[in-house]
XYZ file of C-alpha atoms in Angstrom:
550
model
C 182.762 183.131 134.601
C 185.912 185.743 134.649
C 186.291 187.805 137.591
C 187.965 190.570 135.066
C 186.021 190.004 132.496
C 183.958 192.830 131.818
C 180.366 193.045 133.215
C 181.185 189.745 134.929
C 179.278 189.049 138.463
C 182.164 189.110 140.542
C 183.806 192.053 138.535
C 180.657 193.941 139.768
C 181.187 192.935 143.332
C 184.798 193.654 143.191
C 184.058 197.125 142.055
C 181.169 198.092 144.647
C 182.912 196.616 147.332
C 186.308 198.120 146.445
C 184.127 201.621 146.478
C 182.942 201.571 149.969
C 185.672 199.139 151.820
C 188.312 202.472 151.642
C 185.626 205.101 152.809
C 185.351 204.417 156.763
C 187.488 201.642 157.768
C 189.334 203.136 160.471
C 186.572 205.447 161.808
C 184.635 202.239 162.447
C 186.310 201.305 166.123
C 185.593 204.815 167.119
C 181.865 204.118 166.501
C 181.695 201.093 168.326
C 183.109 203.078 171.083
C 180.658 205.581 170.815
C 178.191 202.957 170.590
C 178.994 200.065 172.406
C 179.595 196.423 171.079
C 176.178 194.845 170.931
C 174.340 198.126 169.750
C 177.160 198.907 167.357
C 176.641 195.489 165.260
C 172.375 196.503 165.669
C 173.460 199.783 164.187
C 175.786 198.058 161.468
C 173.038 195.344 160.565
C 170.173 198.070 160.338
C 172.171 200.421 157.471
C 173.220 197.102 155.595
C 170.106 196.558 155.367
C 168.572 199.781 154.366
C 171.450 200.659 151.957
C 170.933 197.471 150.090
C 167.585 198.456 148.977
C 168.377 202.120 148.286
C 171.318 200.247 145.464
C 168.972 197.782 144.220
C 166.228 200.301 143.567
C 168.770 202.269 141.553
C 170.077 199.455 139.933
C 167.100 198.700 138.473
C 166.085 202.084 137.632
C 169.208 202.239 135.561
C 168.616 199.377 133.586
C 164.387 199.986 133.055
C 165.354 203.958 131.761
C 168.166 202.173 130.121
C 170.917 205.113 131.309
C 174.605 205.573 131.904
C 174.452 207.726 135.045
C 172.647 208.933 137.795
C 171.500 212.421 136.134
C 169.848 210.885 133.474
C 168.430 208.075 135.599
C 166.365 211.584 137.179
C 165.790 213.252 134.058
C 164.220 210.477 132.189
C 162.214 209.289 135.256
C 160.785 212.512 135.310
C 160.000 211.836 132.365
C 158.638 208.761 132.629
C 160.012 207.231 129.244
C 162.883 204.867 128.662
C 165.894 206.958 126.908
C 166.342 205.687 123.191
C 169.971 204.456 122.607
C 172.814 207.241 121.499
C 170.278 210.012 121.697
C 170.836 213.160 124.113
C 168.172 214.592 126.139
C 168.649 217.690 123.854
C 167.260 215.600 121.174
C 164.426 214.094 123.982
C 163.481 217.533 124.804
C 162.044 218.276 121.126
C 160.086 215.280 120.928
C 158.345 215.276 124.913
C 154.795 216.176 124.468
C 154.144 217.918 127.829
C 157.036 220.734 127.967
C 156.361 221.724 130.989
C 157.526 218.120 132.803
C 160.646 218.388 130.096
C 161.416 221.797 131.563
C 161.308 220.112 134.944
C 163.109 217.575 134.087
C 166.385 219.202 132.774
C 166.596 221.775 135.663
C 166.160 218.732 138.145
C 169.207 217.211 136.196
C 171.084 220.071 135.680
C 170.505 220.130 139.680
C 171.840 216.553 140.050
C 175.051 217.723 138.471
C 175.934 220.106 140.607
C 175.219 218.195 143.914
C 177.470 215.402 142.828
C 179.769 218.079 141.800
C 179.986 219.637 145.338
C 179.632 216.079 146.718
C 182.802 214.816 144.913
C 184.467 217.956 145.394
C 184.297 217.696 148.963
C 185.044 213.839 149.379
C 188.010 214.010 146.825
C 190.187 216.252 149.062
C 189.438 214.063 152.033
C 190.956 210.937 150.712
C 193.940 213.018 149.193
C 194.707 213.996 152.580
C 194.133 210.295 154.069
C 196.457 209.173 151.471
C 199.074 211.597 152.162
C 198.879 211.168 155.900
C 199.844 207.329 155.309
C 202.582 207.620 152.880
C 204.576 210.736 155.000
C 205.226 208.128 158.012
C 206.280 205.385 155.825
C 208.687 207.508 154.383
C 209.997 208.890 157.690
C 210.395 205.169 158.455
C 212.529 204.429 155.397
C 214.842 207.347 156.365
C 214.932 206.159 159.758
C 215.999 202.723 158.647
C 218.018 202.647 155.512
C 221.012 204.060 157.918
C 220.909 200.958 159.926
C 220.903 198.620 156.859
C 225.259 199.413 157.088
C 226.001 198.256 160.381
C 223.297 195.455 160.275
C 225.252 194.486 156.836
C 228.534 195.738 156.586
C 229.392 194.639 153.388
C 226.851 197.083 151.734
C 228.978 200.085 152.032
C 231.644 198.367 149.193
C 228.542 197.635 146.818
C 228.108 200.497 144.283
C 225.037 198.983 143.615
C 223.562 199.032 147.500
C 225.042 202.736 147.035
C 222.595 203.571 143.891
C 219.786 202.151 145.612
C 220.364 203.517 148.549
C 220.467 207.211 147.666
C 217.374 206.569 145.512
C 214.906 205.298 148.024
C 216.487 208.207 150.171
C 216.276 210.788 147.523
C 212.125 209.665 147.381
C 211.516 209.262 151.159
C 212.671 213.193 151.571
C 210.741 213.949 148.831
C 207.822 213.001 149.926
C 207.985 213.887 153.442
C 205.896 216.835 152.685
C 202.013 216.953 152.285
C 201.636 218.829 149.145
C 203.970 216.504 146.910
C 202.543 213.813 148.744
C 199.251 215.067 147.124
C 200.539 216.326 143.718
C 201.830 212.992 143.432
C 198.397 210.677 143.538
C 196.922 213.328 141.589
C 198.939 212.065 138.842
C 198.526 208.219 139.279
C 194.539 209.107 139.438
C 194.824 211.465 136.316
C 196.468 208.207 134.394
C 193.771 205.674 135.639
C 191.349 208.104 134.562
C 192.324 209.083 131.372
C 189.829 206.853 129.704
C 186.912 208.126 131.525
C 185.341 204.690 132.191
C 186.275 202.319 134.616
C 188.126 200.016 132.323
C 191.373 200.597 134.851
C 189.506 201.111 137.292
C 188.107 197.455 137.183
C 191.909 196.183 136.881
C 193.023 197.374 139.796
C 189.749 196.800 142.100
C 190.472 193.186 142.670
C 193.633 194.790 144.322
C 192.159 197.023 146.313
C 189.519 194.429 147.970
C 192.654 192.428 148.909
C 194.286 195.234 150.082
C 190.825 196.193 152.496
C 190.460 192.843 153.354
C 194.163 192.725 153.984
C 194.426 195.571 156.318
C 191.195 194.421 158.296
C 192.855 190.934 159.052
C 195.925 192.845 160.094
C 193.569 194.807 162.755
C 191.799 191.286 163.047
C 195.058 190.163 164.726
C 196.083 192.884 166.814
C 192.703 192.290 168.563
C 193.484 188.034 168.989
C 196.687 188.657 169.578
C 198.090 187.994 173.080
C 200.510 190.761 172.911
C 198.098 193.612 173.850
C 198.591 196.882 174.460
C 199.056 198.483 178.522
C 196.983 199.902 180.254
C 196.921 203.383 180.179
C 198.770 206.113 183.031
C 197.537 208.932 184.510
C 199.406 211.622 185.374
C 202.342 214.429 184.891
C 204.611 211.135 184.262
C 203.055 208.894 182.671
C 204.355 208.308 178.593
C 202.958 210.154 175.810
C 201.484 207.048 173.299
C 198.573 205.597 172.443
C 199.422 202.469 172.193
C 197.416 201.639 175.096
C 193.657 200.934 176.503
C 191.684 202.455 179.239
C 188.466 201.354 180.801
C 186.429 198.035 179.675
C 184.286 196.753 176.805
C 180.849 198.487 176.733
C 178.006 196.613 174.826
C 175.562 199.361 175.147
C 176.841 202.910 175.517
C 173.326 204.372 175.399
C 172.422 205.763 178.963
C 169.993 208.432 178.073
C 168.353 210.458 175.557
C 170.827 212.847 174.830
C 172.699 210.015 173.536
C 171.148 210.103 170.486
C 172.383 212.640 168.621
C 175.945 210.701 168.877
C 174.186 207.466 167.376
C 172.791 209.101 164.835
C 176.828 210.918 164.172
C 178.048 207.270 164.032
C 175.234 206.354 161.607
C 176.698 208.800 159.362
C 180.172 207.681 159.564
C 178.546 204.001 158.707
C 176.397 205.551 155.855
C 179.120 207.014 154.793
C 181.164 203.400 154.657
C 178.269 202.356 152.393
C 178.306 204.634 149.704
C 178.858 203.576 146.458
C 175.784 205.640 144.648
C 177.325 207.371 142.591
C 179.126 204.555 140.464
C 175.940 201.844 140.915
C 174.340 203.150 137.010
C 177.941 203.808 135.187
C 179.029 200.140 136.119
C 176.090 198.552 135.897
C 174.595 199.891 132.338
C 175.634 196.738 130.266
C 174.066 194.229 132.192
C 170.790 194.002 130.389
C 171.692 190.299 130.258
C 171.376 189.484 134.017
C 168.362 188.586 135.674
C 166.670 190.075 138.003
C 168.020 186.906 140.818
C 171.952 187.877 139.633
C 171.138 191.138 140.325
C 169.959 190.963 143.674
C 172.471 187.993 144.329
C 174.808 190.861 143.342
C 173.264 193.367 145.840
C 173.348 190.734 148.696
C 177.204 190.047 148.105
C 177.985 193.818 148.421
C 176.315 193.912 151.143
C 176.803 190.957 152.912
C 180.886 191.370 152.710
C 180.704 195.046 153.749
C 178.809 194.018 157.209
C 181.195 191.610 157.991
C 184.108 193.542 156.772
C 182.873 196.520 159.105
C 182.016 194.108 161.997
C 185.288 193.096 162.510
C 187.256 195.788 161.671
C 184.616 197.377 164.263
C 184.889 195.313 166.779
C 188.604 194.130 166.783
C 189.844 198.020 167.215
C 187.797 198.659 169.684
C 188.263 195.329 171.964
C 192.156 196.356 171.573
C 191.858 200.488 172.543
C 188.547 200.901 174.324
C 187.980 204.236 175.577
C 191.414 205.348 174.227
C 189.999 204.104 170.725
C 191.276 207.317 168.381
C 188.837 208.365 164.874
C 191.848 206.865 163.074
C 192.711 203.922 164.739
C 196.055 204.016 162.523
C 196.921 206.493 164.935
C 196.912 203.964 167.841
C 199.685 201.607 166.789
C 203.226 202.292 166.738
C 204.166 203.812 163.583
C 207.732 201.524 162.755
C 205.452 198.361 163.700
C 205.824 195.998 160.341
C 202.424 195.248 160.006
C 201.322 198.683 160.806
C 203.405 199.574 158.112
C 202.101 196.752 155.575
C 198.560 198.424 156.429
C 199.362 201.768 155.325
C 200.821 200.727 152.051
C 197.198 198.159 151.789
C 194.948 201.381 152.272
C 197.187 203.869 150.183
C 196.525 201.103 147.305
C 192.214 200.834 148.708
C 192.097 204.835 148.822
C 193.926 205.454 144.942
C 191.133 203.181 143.732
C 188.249 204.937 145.823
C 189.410 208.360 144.324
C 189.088 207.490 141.098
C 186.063 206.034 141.479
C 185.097 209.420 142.562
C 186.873 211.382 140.041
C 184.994 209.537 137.036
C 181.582 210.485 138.485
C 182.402 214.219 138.927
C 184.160 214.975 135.319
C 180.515 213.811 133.684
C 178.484 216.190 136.518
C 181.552 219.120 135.881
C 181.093 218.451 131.858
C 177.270 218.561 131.942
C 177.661 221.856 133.858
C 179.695 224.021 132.055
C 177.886 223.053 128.994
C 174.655 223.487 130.838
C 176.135 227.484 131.791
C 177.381 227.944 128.724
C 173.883 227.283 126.766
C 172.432 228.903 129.568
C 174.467 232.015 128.674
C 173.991 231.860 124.764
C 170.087 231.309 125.018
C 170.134 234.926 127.412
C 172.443 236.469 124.518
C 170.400 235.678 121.703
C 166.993 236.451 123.314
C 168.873 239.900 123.717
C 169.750 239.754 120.207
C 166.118 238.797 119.071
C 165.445 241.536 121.269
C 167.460 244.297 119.501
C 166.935 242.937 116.086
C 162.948 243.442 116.840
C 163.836 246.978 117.511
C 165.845 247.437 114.410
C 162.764 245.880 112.517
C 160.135 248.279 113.882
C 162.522 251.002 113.321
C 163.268 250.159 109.794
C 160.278 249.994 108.766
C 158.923 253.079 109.859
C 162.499 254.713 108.084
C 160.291 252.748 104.777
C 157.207 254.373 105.113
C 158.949 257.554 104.959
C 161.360 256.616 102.123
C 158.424 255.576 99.827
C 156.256 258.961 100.445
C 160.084 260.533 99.252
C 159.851 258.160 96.433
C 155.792 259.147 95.105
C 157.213 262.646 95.562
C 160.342 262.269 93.051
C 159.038 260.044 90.848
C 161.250 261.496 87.764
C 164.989 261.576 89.957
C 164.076 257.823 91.210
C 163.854 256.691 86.981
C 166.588 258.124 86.018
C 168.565 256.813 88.719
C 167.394 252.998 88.172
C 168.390 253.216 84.757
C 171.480 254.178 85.901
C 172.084 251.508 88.020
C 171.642 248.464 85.278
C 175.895 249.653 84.994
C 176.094 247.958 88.532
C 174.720 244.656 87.671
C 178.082 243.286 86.330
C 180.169 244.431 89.226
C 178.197 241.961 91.260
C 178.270 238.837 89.318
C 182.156 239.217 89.441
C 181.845 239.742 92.699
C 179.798 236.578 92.830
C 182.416 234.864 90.832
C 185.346 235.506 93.018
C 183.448 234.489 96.043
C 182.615 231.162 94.594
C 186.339 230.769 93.164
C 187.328 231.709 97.408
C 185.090 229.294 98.480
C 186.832 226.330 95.894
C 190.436 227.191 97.196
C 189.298 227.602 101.085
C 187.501 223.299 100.094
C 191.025 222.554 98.422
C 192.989 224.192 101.410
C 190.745 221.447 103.797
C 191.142 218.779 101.700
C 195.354 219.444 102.064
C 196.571 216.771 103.836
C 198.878 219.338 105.593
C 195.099 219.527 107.572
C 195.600 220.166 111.441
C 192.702 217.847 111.920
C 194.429 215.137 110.488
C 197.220 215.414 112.761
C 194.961 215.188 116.144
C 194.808 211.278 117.741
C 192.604 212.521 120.134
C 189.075 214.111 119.583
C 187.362 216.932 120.534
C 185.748 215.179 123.104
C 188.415 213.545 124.449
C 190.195 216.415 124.491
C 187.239 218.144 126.982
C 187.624 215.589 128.993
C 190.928 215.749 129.749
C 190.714 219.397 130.516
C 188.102 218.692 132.833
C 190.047 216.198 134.996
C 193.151 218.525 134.701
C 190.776 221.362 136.281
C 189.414 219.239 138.661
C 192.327 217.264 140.175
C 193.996 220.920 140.195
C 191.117 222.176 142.576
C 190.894 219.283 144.939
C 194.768 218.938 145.210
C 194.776 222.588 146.164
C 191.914 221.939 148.555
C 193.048 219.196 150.257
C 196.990 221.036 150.854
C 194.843 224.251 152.391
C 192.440 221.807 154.845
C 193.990 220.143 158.072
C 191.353 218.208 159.226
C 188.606 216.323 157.490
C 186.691 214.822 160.372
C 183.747 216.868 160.665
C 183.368 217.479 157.077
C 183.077 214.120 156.362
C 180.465 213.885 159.021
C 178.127 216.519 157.511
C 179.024 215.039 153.324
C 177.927 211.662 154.531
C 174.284 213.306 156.354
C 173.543 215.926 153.784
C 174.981 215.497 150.085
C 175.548 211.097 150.427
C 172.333 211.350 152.001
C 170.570 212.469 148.820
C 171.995 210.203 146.617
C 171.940 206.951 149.413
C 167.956 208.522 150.350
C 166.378 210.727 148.251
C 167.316 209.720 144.504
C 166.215 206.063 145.616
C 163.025 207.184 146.704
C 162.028 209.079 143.996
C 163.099 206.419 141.883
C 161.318 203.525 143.700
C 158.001 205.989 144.265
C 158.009 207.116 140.194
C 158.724 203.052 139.233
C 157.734 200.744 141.261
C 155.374 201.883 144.217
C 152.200 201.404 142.140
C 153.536 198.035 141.602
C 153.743 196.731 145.386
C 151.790 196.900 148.411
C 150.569 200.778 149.466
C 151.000 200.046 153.301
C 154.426 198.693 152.824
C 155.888 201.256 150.092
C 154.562 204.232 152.051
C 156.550 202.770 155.158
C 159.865 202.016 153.109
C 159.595 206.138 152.082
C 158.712 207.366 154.837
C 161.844 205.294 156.427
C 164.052 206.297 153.767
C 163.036 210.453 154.530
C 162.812 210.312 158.668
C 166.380 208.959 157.729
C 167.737 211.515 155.604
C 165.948 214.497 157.363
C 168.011 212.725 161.119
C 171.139 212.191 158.919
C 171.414 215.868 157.797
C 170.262 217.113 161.180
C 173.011 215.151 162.867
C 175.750 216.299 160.343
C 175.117 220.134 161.057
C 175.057 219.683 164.795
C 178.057 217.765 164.179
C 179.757 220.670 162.413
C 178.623 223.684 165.010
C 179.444 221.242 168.209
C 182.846 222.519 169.880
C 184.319 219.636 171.219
């Protein structure tokens, strides 16, 4: 079987795996600090587990409702039917029996929309800014060291050639030394990988960016077994400003008390937030009707299996290096003209393009669905008004007929006279008939011209949308990720409150709508009321997380 062959098993492993790998990679050694070595691989092991039924469940749900994303996946399990191939819900609506679940059912997904709007809108920014935080010091690098190249090779300076290059690469590394071209930059690579609005390119390029995770974790891998590790760190008005350096000793559980908990439960949503891949599970999955139900879940294990050992030792190799001087962005720890430190950044700037358009594809449906879904909002309120007035007008013209015919009983003799009077008129209007119907012939011949506009468009209407869309979009999340400085804690409270309802929530509903009259009651009330106590923790962590001054 093809790995990049469509639909393939391994394609679908690349994909979800190249989805999560570039989420939380280097906040994991900060949450085995937090945690502590043995309880942060407990931690780890408990939300592989738990995730990997939340993206089965969907999975399935996708394929028995038989749709292409997750807002229909809700609407039509509201509904409780399968959808019928190439129809829209509009069409659905008309033929539901009970309108009140329909009416339910399209405000829930209307609902959906906008959460994964706000959700992608908030995550998109985040990764612009990681991205443009990697590439700024490789370019300060190449500035830095393209100078050196002529006395380490003197017979560069008589090479026009080693000249043209040479003010090229230096021409690019001061132009992208700053954050906002830095940004405006990758938001053109993801509009062209997006352009198709499926993850046909997207699937080309994720093979790449699993080597390039897997790349950058062996890199950290080595650092940790490496015998060249870093000092230990000085205290004091002398001692050197770096932090390349460790401090204090390998914990395995940093849990001393109660209070600790809330901190856990913070690191759970970094982790949580290193599993998500949601939002992409129905889109990529939707033509793999042919698969049974054993591929599937040997798909679900894979994905899961390689993103717990992935995270372990990432995990545990930063923090065995750093310790207690173990930094959110364990980037930051390493010398920044260090080769391999170097190699990583370009790994996760190639991991990270791949993870925002994975994003991006996602949130152009949800942005589509809702500007359509204000727009008909709008239209139905303008021509209930109109309905309205037009009642008015009826009521009102009638009563003006009442009057006009007592007028008419009245003047009996003046209303004669005057209809014989108007038989004249009858001819005016069947030329005036005529000339409409000779309008209407040349306005067909002027469409049939082959001078047509329409037949000078490649692109359709739709297409067209679409494109405008992704132009809005990447405009607003390039402009939000050049105002915000830090992403820490908002990344905290996305991955507790709006991942949480697509990683908790959606799943539940889905599995309780599905399949819970299909298994044990004892053990599908436990797996929801697991998946909830989780959610309602997860959120309550992420906005303590956001008020706590640190």
């Amino acid at each position: 079987m093809s790995i990049i062959r469509k639909d393939s098993f391994f394609s679908i492993c690349f994909l979800l795996i190249s989805a999560a790998t570039g989420m939380g990679v280097l906040t994991l050694p900060w949450a085995f600090r937090q945690t502590g070595l043995f309880l942060g691989i407990i931690v780890l092991l408990y939300w592989s587990i738990l995730c990997s039924t939340t993206i089965y469940f969907l999975i399935m749900g996708g394929l028995h409702y038989k749709v292409s994303n997750i807002t229909e996946l809700m609407y039509y399990s509201i509904l409780g039917e399968a959808k019928i191939e190439n129809t829209p819900i509009e069409v659905e609506l008309s033929s539901v029996g009970s309108k009140k679940r329909a009416k339910i059912a399209s405000k829930v997904a209307a609902l959906c929309d906008v959460l994964i709007l706000f959700d992608c809108l908030f995550i998109i920014p985040c990764l612009l800014i990681f991205l443009s935080d990697f590439l700024i010091p490789i370019n300060i690098l190449v500035q830095q060291e393209l100078p050196k190249l002529s006395v380490r090779y003197p017979g560069l300076e008589k090479s026009s050639l080693a000249k043209l290059f040479y003010n090229l690469f230096f021409s690019i590394s001061l132009f992208f030394t700053e954050r906002y071209r830095c940004i405006i930059f990758f938001c053109v690579i993801v509009f062209l990988l997006c352009i198709p609005n499926n993850f046909s390119a997207v699937k080309l390029v994720s093979v790449l960016s699993v080597f390039s995770s897997v790349s950058t974790a062996i890199i950290i891998i080595y650092f940790g077994l490496s015998s060249n590790q870093p000092p230990e760190c000085q205290s004091g008005i002398m001692a050197p400003n770096t932090n390349f350096c460790r401090k204090g000793k390998i914990e395995l559980f940093n849990y001393s008390s109660i209070r600790e908990f809330w901190r856990i439960t913070s690191v759970s949503n970094i982790i949580l937030f290193s599993h998500f891949c949601h939002l992409i599970l129905i889109p990529t999955t939707k033509n793999i009707h042919h698969m049974s139900t054993r591929k599937i879940k040997g798909i679900v294990l894979t994905f899961v299996s390689a993103i717990f050992i992935f995270n372990c030792s990432v995990g545990i190799s930063g923090y065995s290096i750093f310790r207690l001087n173990t930094l959110p962005n364990i980037i930051s720890n390493f010398a920044y003209n260090n080769p391999l430190v170097v190699l990583a950044r370009v790994y996760l700037i190639l991991s990270l393009t791949v993870t925002v358009c994975m994003e991006i594809i996602p949130l152009i449906d949800s942005f589509s669905s809702t500007i359509m879904f204000l727009f008909k909002s709008i239209g139905s309120l303008i021509n209930k008004r109109k309905s309205e007035i037009e009642m008015t007008s009826s009521i009102k013209n009638s009563e003006l007929n009442l009057t006009a015919k007592v007028d008419e009983e009245t003047n009996s003799n003046q209303c004669t006279s005057t209809l014989a009077s108007s038989v004249n008129l009858t001819p005016y209007f069947g030329i005036n008939e005529q000339k409409e119907k000779s309008n209407e012939q040349i306005d067909l011949s002027g469409k049939k011209c082959p001078c047509n506009r329409s037949n000078f468009m490649f692109l359709s209407k739709d297409k067209l949308f679409k494109i405008l869309n992704l132009i809005i979009v990447l405009t607003f999340s390039g402009i939000m990720a050049v105002e915000f400085s830090s992403v820490a804690k908002l990344i905290q409270v996305t991955g507790g409150t709006l991942d949480g309802i697509f990683v908790f929530i959606i799943p539940a509903w889905i599995y309780y709508s599905t399949y819970f009259k299909h298994h044990y009651k004892i053990f599908g009330i436990t797996l929801l009321s697991l998946y909830l106590v989780n959610y309602v923790v997860a959120s309550l962590s992420g906005i303590v997380g956001l008020f706590k001054v640190e």
